[in-house]
Coordinates of N, CA, C and O in Angstrom, one line a residue:
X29 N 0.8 12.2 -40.4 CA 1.7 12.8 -39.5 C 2.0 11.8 -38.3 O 1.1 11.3 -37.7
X30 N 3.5 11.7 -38.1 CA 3.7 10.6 -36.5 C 3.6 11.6 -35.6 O 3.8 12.8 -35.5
X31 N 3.0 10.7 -34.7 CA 2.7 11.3 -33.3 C 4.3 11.5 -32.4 O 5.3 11.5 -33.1
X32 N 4.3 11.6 -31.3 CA 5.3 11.9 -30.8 C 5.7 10.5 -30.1 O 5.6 9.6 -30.9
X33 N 6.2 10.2 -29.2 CA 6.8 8.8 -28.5 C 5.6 9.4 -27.0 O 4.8 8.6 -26.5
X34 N 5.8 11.2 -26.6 CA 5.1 11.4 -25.4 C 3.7 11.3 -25.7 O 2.9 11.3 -24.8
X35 N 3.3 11.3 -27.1 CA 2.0 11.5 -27.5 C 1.4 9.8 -27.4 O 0.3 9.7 -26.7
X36 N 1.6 8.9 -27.8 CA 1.7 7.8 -27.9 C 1.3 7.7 -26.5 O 0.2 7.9 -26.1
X37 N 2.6 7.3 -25.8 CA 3.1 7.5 -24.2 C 1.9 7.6 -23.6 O 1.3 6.7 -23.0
X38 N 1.4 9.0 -23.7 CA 0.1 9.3 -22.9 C -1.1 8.7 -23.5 O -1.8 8.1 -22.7
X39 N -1.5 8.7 -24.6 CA -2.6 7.7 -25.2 C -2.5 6.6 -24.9 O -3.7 6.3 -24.6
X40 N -1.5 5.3 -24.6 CA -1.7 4.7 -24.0 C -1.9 4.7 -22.2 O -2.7 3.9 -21.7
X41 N -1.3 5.6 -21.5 CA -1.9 5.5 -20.0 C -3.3 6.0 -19.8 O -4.0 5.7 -18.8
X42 N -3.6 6.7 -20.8 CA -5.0 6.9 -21.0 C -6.0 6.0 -21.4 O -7.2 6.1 -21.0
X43 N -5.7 5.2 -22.0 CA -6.2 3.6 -22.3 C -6.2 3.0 -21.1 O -7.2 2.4 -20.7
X44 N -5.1 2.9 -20.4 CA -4.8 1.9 -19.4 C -5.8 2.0 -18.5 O -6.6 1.1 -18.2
X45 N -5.8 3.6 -17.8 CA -6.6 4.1 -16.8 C -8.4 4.2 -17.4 O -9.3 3.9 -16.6
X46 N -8.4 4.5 -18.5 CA -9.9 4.3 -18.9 C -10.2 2.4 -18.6 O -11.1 2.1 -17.8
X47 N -9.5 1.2 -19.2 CA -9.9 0.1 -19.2 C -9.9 0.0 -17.5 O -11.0 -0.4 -17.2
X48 N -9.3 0.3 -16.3 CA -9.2 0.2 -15.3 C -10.8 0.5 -14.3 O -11.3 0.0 -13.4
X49 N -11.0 1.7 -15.5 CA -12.2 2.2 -14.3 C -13.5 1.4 -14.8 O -14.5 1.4 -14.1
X50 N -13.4 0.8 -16.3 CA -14.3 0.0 -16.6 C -14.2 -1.1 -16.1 O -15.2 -1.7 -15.6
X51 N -12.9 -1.8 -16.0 CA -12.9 -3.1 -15.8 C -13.4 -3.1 -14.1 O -14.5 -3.5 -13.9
X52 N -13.0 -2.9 -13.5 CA -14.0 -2.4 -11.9 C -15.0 -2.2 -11.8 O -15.6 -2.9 -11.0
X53 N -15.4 -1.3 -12.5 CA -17.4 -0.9 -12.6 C -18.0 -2.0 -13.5 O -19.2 -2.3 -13.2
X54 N -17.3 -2.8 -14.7 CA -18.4 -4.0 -15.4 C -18.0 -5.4 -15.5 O -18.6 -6.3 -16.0
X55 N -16.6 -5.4 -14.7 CA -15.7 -6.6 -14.7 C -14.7 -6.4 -16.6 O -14.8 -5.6 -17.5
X56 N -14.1 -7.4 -16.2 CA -12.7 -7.3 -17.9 C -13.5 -7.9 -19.1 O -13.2 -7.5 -20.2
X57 N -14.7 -9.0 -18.9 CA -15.1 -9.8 -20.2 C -16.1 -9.1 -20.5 O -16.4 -9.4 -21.7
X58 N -16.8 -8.5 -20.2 CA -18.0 -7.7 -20.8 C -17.3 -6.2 -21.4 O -18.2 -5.5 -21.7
X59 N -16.3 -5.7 -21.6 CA -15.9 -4.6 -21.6 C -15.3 -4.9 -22.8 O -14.4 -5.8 -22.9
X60 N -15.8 -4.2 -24.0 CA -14.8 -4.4 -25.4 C -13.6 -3.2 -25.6 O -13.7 -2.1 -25.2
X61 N -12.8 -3.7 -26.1 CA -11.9 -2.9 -26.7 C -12.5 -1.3 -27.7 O -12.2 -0.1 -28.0
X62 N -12.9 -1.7 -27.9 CA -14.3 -0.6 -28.4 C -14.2 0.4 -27.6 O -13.3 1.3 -27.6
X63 N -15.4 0.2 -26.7 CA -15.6 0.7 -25.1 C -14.5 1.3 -24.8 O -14.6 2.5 -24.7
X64 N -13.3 0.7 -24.6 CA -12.2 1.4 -23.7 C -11.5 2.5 -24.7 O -11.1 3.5 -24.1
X65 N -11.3 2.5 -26.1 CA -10.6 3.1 -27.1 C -11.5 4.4 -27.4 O -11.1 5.5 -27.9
X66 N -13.0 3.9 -27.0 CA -13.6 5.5 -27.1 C -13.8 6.8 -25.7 O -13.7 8.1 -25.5
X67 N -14.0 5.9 -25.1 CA -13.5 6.6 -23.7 C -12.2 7.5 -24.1 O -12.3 8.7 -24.0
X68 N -11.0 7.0 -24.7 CA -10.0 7.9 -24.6 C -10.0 8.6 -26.0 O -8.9 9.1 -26.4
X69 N -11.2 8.5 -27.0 CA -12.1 9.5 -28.4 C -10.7 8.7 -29.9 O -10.1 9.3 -30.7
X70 N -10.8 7.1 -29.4 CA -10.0 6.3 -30.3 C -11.1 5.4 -31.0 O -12.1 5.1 -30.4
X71 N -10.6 5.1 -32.0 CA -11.4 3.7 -32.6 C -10.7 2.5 -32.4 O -9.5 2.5 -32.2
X72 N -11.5 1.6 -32.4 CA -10.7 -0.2 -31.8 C -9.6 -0.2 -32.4 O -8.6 -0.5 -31.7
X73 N -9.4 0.1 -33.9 CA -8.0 0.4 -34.7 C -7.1 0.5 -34.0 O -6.1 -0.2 -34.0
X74 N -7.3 1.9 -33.1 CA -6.0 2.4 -33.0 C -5.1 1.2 -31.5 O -3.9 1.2 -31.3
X75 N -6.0 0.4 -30.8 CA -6.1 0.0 -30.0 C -4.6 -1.0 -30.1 O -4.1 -1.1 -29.0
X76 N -3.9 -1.7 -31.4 CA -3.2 -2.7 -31.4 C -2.4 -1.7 -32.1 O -1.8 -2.1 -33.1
X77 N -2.3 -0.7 -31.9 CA -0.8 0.1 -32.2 C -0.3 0.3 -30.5 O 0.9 0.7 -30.3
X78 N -1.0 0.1 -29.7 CA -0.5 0.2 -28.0 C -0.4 -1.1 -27.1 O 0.3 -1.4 -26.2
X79 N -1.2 -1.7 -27.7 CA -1.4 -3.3 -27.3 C -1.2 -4.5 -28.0 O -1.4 -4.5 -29.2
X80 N -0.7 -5.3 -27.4 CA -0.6 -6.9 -28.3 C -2.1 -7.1 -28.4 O -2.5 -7.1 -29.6
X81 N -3.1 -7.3 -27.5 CA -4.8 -7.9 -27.1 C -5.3 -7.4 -26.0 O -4.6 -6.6 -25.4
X82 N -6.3 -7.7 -25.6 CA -7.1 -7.0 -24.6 C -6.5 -7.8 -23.3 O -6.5 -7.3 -22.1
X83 N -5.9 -9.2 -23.9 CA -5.1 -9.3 -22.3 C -4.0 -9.2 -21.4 O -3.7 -9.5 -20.3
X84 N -3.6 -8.5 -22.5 CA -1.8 -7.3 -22.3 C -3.1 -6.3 -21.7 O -3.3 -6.5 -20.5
X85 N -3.9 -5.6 -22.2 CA -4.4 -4.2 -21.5 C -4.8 -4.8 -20.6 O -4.4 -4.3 -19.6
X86 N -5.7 -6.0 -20.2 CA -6.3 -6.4 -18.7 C -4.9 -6.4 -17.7 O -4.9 -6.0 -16.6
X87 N -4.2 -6.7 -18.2 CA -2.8 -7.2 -16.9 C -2.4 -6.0 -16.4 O -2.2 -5.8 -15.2
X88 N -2.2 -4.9 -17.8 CA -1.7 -3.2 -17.4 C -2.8 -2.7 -16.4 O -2.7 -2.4 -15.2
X89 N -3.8 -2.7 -17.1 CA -5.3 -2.1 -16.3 C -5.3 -2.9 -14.7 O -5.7 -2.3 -13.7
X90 N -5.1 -3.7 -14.7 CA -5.0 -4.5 -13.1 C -4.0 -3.6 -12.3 O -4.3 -2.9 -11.4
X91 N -2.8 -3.7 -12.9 CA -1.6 -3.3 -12.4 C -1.7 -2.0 -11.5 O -1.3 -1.8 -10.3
X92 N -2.5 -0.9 -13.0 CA -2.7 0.4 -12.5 C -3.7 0.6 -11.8 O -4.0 1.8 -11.5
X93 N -4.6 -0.7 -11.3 CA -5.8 -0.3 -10.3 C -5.2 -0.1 -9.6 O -4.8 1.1 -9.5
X94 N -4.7 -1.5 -8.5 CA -3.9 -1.3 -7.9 C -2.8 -0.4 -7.3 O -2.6 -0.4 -6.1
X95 N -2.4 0.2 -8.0 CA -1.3 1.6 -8.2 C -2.4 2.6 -7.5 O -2.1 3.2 -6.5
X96 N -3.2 2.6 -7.9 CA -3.9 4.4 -7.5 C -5.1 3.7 -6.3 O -6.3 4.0 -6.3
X97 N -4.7 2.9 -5.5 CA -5.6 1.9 -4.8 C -5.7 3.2 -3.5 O -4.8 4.0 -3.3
X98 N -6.6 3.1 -2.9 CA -6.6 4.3 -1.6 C -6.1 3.2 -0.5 O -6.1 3.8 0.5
X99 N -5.8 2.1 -0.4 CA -5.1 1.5 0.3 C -3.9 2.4 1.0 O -3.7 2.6 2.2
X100 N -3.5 2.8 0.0 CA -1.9 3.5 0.0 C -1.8 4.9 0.5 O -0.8 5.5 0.6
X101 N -3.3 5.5 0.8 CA -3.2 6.5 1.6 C -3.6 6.6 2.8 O -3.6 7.7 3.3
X102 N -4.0 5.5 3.6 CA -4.3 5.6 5.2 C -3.0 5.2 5.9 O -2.3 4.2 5.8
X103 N -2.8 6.4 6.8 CA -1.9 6.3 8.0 C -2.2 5.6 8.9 O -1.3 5.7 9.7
X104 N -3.3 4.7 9.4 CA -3.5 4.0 10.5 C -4.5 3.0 10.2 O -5.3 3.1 9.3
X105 N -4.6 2.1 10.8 CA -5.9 0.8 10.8 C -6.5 1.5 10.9 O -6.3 2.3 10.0
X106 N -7.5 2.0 11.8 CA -8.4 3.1 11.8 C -8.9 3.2 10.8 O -9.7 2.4 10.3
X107 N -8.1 4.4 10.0 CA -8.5 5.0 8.8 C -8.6 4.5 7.6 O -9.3 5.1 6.8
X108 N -7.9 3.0 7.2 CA -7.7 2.1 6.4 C -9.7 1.6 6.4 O -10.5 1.7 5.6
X109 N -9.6 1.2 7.3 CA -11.0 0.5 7.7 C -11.9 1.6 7.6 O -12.9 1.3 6.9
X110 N -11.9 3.0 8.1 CA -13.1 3.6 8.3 C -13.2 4.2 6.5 O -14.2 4.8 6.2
X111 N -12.4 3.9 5.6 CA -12.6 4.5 4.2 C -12.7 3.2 3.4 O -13.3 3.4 2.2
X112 N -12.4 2.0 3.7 CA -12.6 0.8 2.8 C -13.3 0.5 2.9 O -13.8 -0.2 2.0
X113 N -14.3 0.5 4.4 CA -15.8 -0.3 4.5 C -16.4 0.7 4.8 O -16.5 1.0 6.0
X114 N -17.1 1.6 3.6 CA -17.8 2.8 3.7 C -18.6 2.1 2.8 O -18.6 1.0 2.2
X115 N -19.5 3.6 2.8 CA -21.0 3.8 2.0 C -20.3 4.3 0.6 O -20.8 3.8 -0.5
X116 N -19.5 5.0 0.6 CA -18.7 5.9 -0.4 C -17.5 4.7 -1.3 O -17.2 4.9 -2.5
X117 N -17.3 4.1 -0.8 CA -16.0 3.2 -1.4 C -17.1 2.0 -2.1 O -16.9 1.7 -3.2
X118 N -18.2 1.5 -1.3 CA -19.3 0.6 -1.9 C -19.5 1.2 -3.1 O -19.4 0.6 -4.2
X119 N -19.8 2.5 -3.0 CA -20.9 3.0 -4.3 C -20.2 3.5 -5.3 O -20.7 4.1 -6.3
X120 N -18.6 3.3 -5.1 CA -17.7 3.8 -6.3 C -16.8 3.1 -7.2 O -15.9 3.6 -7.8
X121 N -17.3 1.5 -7.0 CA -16.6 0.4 -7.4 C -15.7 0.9 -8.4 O -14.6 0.5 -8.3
X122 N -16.0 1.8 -9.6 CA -14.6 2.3 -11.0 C -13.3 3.0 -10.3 O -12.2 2.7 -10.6
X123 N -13.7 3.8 -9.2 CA -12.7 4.3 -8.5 C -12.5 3.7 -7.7 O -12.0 4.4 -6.8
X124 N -12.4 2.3 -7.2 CA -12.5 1.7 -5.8 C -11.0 1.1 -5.9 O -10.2 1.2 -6.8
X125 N -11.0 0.3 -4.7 CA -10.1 -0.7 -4.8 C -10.4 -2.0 -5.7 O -11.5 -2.4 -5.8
X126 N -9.5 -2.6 -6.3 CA -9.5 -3.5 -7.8 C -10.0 -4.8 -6.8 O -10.9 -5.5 -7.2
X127 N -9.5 -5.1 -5.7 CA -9.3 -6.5 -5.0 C -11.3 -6.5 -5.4 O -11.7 -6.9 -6.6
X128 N -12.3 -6.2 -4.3 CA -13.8 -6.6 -4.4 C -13.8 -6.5 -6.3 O -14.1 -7.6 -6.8
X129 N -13.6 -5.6 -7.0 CA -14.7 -5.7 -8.1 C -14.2 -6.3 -9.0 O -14.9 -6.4 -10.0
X130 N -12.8 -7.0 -9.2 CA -11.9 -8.1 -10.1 C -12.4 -9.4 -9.7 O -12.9 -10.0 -10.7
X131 N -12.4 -10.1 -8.6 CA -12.5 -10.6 -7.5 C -12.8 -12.1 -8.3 O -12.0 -13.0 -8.4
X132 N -14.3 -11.9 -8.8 CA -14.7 -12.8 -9.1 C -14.3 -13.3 -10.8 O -14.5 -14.4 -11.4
X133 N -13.8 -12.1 -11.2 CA -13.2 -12.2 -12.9 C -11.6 -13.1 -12.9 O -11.1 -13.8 -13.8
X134 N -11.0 -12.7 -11.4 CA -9.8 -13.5 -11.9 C -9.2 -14.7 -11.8 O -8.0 -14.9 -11.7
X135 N -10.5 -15.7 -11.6 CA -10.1 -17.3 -12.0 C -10.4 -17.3 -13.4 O -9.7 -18.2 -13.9
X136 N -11.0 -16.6 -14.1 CA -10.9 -17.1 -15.9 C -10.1 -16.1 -16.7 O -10.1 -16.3 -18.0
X137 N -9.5 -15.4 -16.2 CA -8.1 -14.4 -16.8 C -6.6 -15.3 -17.1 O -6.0 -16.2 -16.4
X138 N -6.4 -15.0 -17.8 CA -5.1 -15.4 -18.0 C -4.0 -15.1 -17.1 O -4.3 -14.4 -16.1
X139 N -2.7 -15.6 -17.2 CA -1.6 -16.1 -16.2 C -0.9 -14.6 -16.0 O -0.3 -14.3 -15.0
X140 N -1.1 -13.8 -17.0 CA -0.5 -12.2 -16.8 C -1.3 -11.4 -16.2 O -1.1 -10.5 -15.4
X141 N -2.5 -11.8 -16.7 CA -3.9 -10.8 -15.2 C -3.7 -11.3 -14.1 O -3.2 -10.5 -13.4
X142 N -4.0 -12.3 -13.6 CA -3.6 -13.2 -12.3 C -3.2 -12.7 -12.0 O -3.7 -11.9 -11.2
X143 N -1.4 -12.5 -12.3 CA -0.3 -12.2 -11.9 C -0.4 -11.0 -11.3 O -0.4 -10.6 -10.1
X144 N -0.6 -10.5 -12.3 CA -0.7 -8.9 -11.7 C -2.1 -8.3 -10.4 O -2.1 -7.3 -9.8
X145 N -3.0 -9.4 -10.5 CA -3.7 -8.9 -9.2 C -3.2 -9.9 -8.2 O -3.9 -9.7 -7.1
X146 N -2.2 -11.0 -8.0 CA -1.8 -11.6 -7.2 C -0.8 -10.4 -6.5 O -0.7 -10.1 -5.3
X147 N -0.1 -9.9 -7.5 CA 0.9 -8.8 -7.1 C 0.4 -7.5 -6.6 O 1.1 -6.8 -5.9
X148 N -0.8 -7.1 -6.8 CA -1.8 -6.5 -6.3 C -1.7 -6.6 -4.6 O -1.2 -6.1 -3.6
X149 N -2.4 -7.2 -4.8 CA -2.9 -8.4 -3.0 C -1.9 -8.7 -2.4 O -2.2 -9.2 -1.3
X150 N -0.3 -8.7 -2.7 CA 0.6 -8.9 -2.1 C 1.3 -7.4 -1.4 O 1.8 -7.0 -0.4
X151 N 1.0 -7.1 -2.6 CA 0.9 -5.1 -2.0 C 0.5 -4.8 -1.1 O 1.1 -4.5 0.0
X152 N -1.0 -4.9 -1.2 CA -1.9 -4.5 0.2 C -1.9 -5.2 1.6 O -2.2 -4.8 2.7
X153 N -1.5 -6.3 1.2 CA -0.7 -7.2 2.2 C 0.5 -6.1 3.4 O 0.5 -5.8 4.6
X154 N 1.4 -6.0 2.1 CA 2.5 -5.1 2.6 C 2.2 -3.6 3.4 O 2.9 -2.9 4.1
X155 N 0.7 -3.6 2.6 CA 0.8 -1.8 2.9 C -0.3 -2.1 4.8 O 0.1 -1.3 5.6
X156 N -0.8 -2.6 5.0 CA -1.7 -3.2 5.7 C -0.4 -3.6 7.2 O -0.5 -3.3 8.4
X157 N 0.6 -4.4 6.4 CA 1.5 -4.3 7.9 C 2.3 -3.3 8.1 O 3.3 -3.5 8.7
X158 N 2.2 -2.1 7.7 CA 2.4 -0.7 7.7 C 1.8 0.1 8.4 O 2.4 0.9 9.1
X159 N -0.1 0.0 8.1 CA -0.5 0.2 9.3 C -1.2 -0.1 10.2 O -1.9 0.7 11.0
X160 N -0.9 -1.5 10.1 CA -0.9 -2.3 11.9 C 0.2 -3.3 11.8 O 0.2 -4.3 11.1
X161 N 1.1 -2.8 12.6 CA 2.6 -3.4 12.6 C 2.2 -4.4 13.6 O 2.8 -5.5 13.5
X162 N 1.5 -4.4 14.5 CA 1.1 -5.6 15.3 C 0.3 -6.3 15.1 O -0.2 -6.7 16.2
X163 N -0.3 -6.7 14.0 CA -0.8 -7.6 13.2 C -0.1 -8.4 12.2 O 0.1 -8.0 11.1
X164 N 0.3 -9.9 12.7 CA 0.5 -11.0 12.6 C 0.1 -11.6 11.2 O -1.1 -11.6 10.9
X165 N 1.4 -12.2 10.0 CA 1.1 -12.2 8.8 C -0.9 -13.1 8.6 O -1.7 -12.8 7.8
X166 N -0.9 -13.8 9.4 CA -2.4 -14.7 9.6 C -3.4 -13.7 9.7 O -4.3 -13.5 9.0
X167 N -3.0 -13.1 10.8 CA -4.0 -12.0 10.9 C -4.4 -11.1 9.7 O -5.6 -10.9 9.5
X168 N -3.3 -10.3 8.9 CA -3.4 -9.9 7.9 C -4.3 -10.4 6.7 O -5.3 -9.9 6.2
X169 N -3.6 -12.0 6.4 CA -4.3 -12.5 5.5 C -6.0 -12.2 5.9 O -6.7 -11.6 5.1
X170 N -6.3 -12.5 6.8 CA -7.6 -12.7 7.0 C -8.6 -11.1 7.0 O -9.8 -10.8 6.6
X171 N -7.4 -10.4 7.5 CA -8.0 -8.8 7.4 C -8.2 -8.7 6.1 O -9.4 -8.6 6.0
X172 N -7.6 -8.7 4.8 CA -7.6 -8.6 3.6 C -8.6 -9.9 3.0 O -8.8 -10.1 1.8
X173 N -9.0 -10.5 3.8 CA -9.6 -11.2 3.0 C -11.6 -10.4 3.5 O -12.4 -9.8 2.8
X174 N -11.6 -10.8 4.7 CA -12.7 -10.2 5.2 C -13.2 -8.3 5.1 O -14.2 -7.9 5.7
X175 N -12.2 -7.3 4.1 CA -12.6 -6.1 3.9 C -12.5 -6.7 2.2 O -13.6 -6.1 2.0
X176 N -12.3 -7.2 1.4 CA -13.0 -7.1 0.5 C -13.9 -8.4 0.5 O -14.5 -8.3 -0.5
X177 N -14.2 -9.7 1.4 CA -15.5 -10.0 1.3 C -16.5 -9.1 1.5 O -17.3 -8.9 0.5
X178 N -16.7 -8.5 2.6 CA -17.5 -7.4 3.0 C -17.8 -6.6 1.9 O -18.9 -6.6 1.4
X179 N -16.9 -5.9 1.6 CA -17.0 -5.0 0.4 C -17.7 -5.5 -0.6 O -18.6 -4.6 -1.0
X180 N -17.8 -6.7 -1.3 CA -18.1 -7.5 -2.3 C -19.8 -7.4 -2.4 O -20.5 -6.8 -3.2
X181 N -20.1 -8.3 -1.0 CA -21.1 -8.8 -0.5 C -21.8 -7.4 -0.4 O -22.7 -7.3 -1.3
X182 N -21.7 -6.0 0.5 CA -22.4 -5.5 0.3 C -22.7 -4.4 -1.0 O -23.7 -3.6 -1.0
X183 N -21.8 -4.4 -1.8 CA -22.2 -3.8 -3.3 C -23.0 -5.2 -3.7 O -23.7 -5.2 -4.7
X184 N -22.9 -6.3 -3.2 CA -23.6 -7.4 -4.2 C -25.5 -7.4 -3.6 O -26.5 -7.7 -4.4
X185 N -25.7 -7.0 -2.6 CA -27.3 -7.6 -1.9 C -28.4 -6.8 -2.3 O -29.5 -7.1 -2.1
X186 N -28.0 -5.6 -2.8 CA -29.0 -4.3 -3.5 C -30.0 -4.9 -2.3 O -30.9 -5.6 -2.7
X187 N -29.8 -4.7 -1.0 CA -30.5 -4.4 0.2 C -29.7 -3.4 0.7 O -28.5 -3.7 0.7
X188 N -30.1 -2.2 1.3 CA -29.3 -0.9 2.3 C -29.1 -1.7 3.2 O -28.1 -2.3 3.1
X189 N -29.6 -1.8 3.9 CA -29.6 -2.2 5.4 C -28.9 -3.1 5.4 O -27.9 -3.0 6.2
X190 N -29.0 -4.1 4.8 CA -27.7 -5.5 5.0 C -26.3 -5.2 4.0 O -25.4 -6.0 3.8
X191 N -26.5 -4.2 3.7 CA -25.2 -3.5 3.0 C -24.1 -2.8 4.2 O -22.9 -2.9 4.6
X192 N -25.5 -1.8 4.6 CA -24.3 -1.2 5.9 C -24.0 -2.0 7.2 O -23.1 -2.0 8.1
X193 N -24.9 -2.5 7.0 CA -24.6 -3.5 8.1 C -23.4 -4.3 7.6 O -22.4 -4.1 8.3
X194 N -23.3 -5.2 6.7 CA -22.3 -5.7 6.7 C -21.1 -4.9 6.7 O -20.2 -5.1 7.4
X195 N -21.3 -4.0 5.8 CA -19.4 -2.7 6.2 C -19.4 -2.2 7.4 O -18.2 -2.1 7.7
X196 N -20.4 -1.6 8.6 CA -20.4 -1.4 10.0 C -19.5 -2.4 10.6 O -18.3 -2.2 11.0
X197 N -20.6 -4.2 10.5 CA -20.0 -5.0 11.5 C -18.7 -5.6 11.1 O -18.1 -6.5 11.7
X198 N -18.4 -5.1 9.8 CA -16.8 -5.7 9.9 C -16.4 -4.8 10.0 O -15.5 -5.2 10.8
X199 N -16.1 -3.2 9.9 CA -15.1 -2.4 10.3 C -15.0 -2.5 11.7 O -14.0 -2.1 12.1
X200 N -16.2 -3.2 12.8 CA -16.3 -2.9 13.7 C -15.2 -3.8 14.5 O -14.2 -3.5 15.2
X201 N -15.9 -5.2 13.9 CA -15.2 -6.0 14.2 C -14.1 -6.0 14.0 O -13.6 -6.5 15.0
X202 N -12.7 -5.6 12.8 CA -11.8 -5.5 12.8 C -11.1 -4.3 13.9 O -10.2 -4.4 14.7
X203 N -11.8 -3.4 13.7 CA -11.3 -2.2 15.0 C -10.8 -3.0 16.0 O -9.6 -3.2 16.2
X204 N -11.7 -3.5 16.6 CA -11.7 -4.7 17.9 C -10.5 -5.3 18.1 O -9.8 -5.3 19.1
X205 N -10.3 -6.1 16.8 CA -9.5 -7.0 16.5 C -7.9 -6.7 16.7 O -7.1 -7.4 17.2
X206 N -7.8 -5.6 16.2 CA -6.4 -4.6 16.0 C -6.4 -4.0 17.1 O -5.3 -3.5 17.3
X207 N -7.3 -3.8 18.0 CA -7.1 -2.6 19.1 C -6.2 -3.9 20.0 O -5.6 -3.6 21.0

């Protein structure tokens, strides 16, 4: 029996969104096509009736981190900062923002993953002078660069204390900065 086009349709965003929350919580090269096709109760088979390879789904799966990024829901620096350098955003890297937990995966990705977390970071870029309009493209860069080092660093030290410390004294510091 053929499936539908909407049947299809949603099996693949279901794929997409499953590789997404893996590729964040274990990085893109340790994560098999396997893995992601049973998450949505498929076998690897069915995997190249939706996909060219796993690096057409890394590029999609980037794309749609991105897409569902909580970036996109703070109305103010403030709140941007008090939900990205949390205890809660650290400890949820599958649901998190893609920028910390890709980070280090995407110098050995291909030119279509790049791309798409280049396009990523150019977003948050965008969404970032949205909410702080008086922050200066430099300044930006550097804000985006310093909330996911931070972020990185303290999911990386499996030390508490130099975890929250590090997301405290950069939210703090940035506060500062923006005020």
């Amino acid at each position: 029996m053929r499936r539908s086009r909407e049947d299809t349709a949603r099996t693949r965003r279901r794929a997409v969104e499953a590789a997404a929350r893996l590729f964040r919580e274990r990085g893109i090269d340790p994560v098999s096509v396997g893995e992601v096709m049973a998450r949505v109760g498929m076998t690897a088979g069915g995997f190249y009736r939706h996909f060219e390879n796993k690096e057409a789904l890394a590029a999609e799966a980037c794309a749609a981190a991105f897409e569902g990024s909580a970036l996109g829901h703070a109305r103010s620096a403030e709140e941007l900062l008090r939900g990205y350098l949390s205890k809660a955003h650290r400890d949820a890297p599958a649901a998190g923002c893609p920028m910390p937990a890709l980070v280090s995966d995407m110098a050995r990705q291909p030119a279509a993953t790049r791309s798409a977390y280049a396009s990523g970071v150019r977003d948050a870029l965008a969404r970032i002078r949205e909410v702080a309009p008086g922050a200066n493209s430099r300044t930006r860069l550097a804000l985006v660069a310093g909330m996911v080092g931070a972020l990185a660093l303290a999911r990386a030290v499996g030390d508490e204390q130099l975890s929250a410390a590090m997301l405290r004294e950069t939210r703090r510091f940035w506060m500062d900065a923006l005020s």
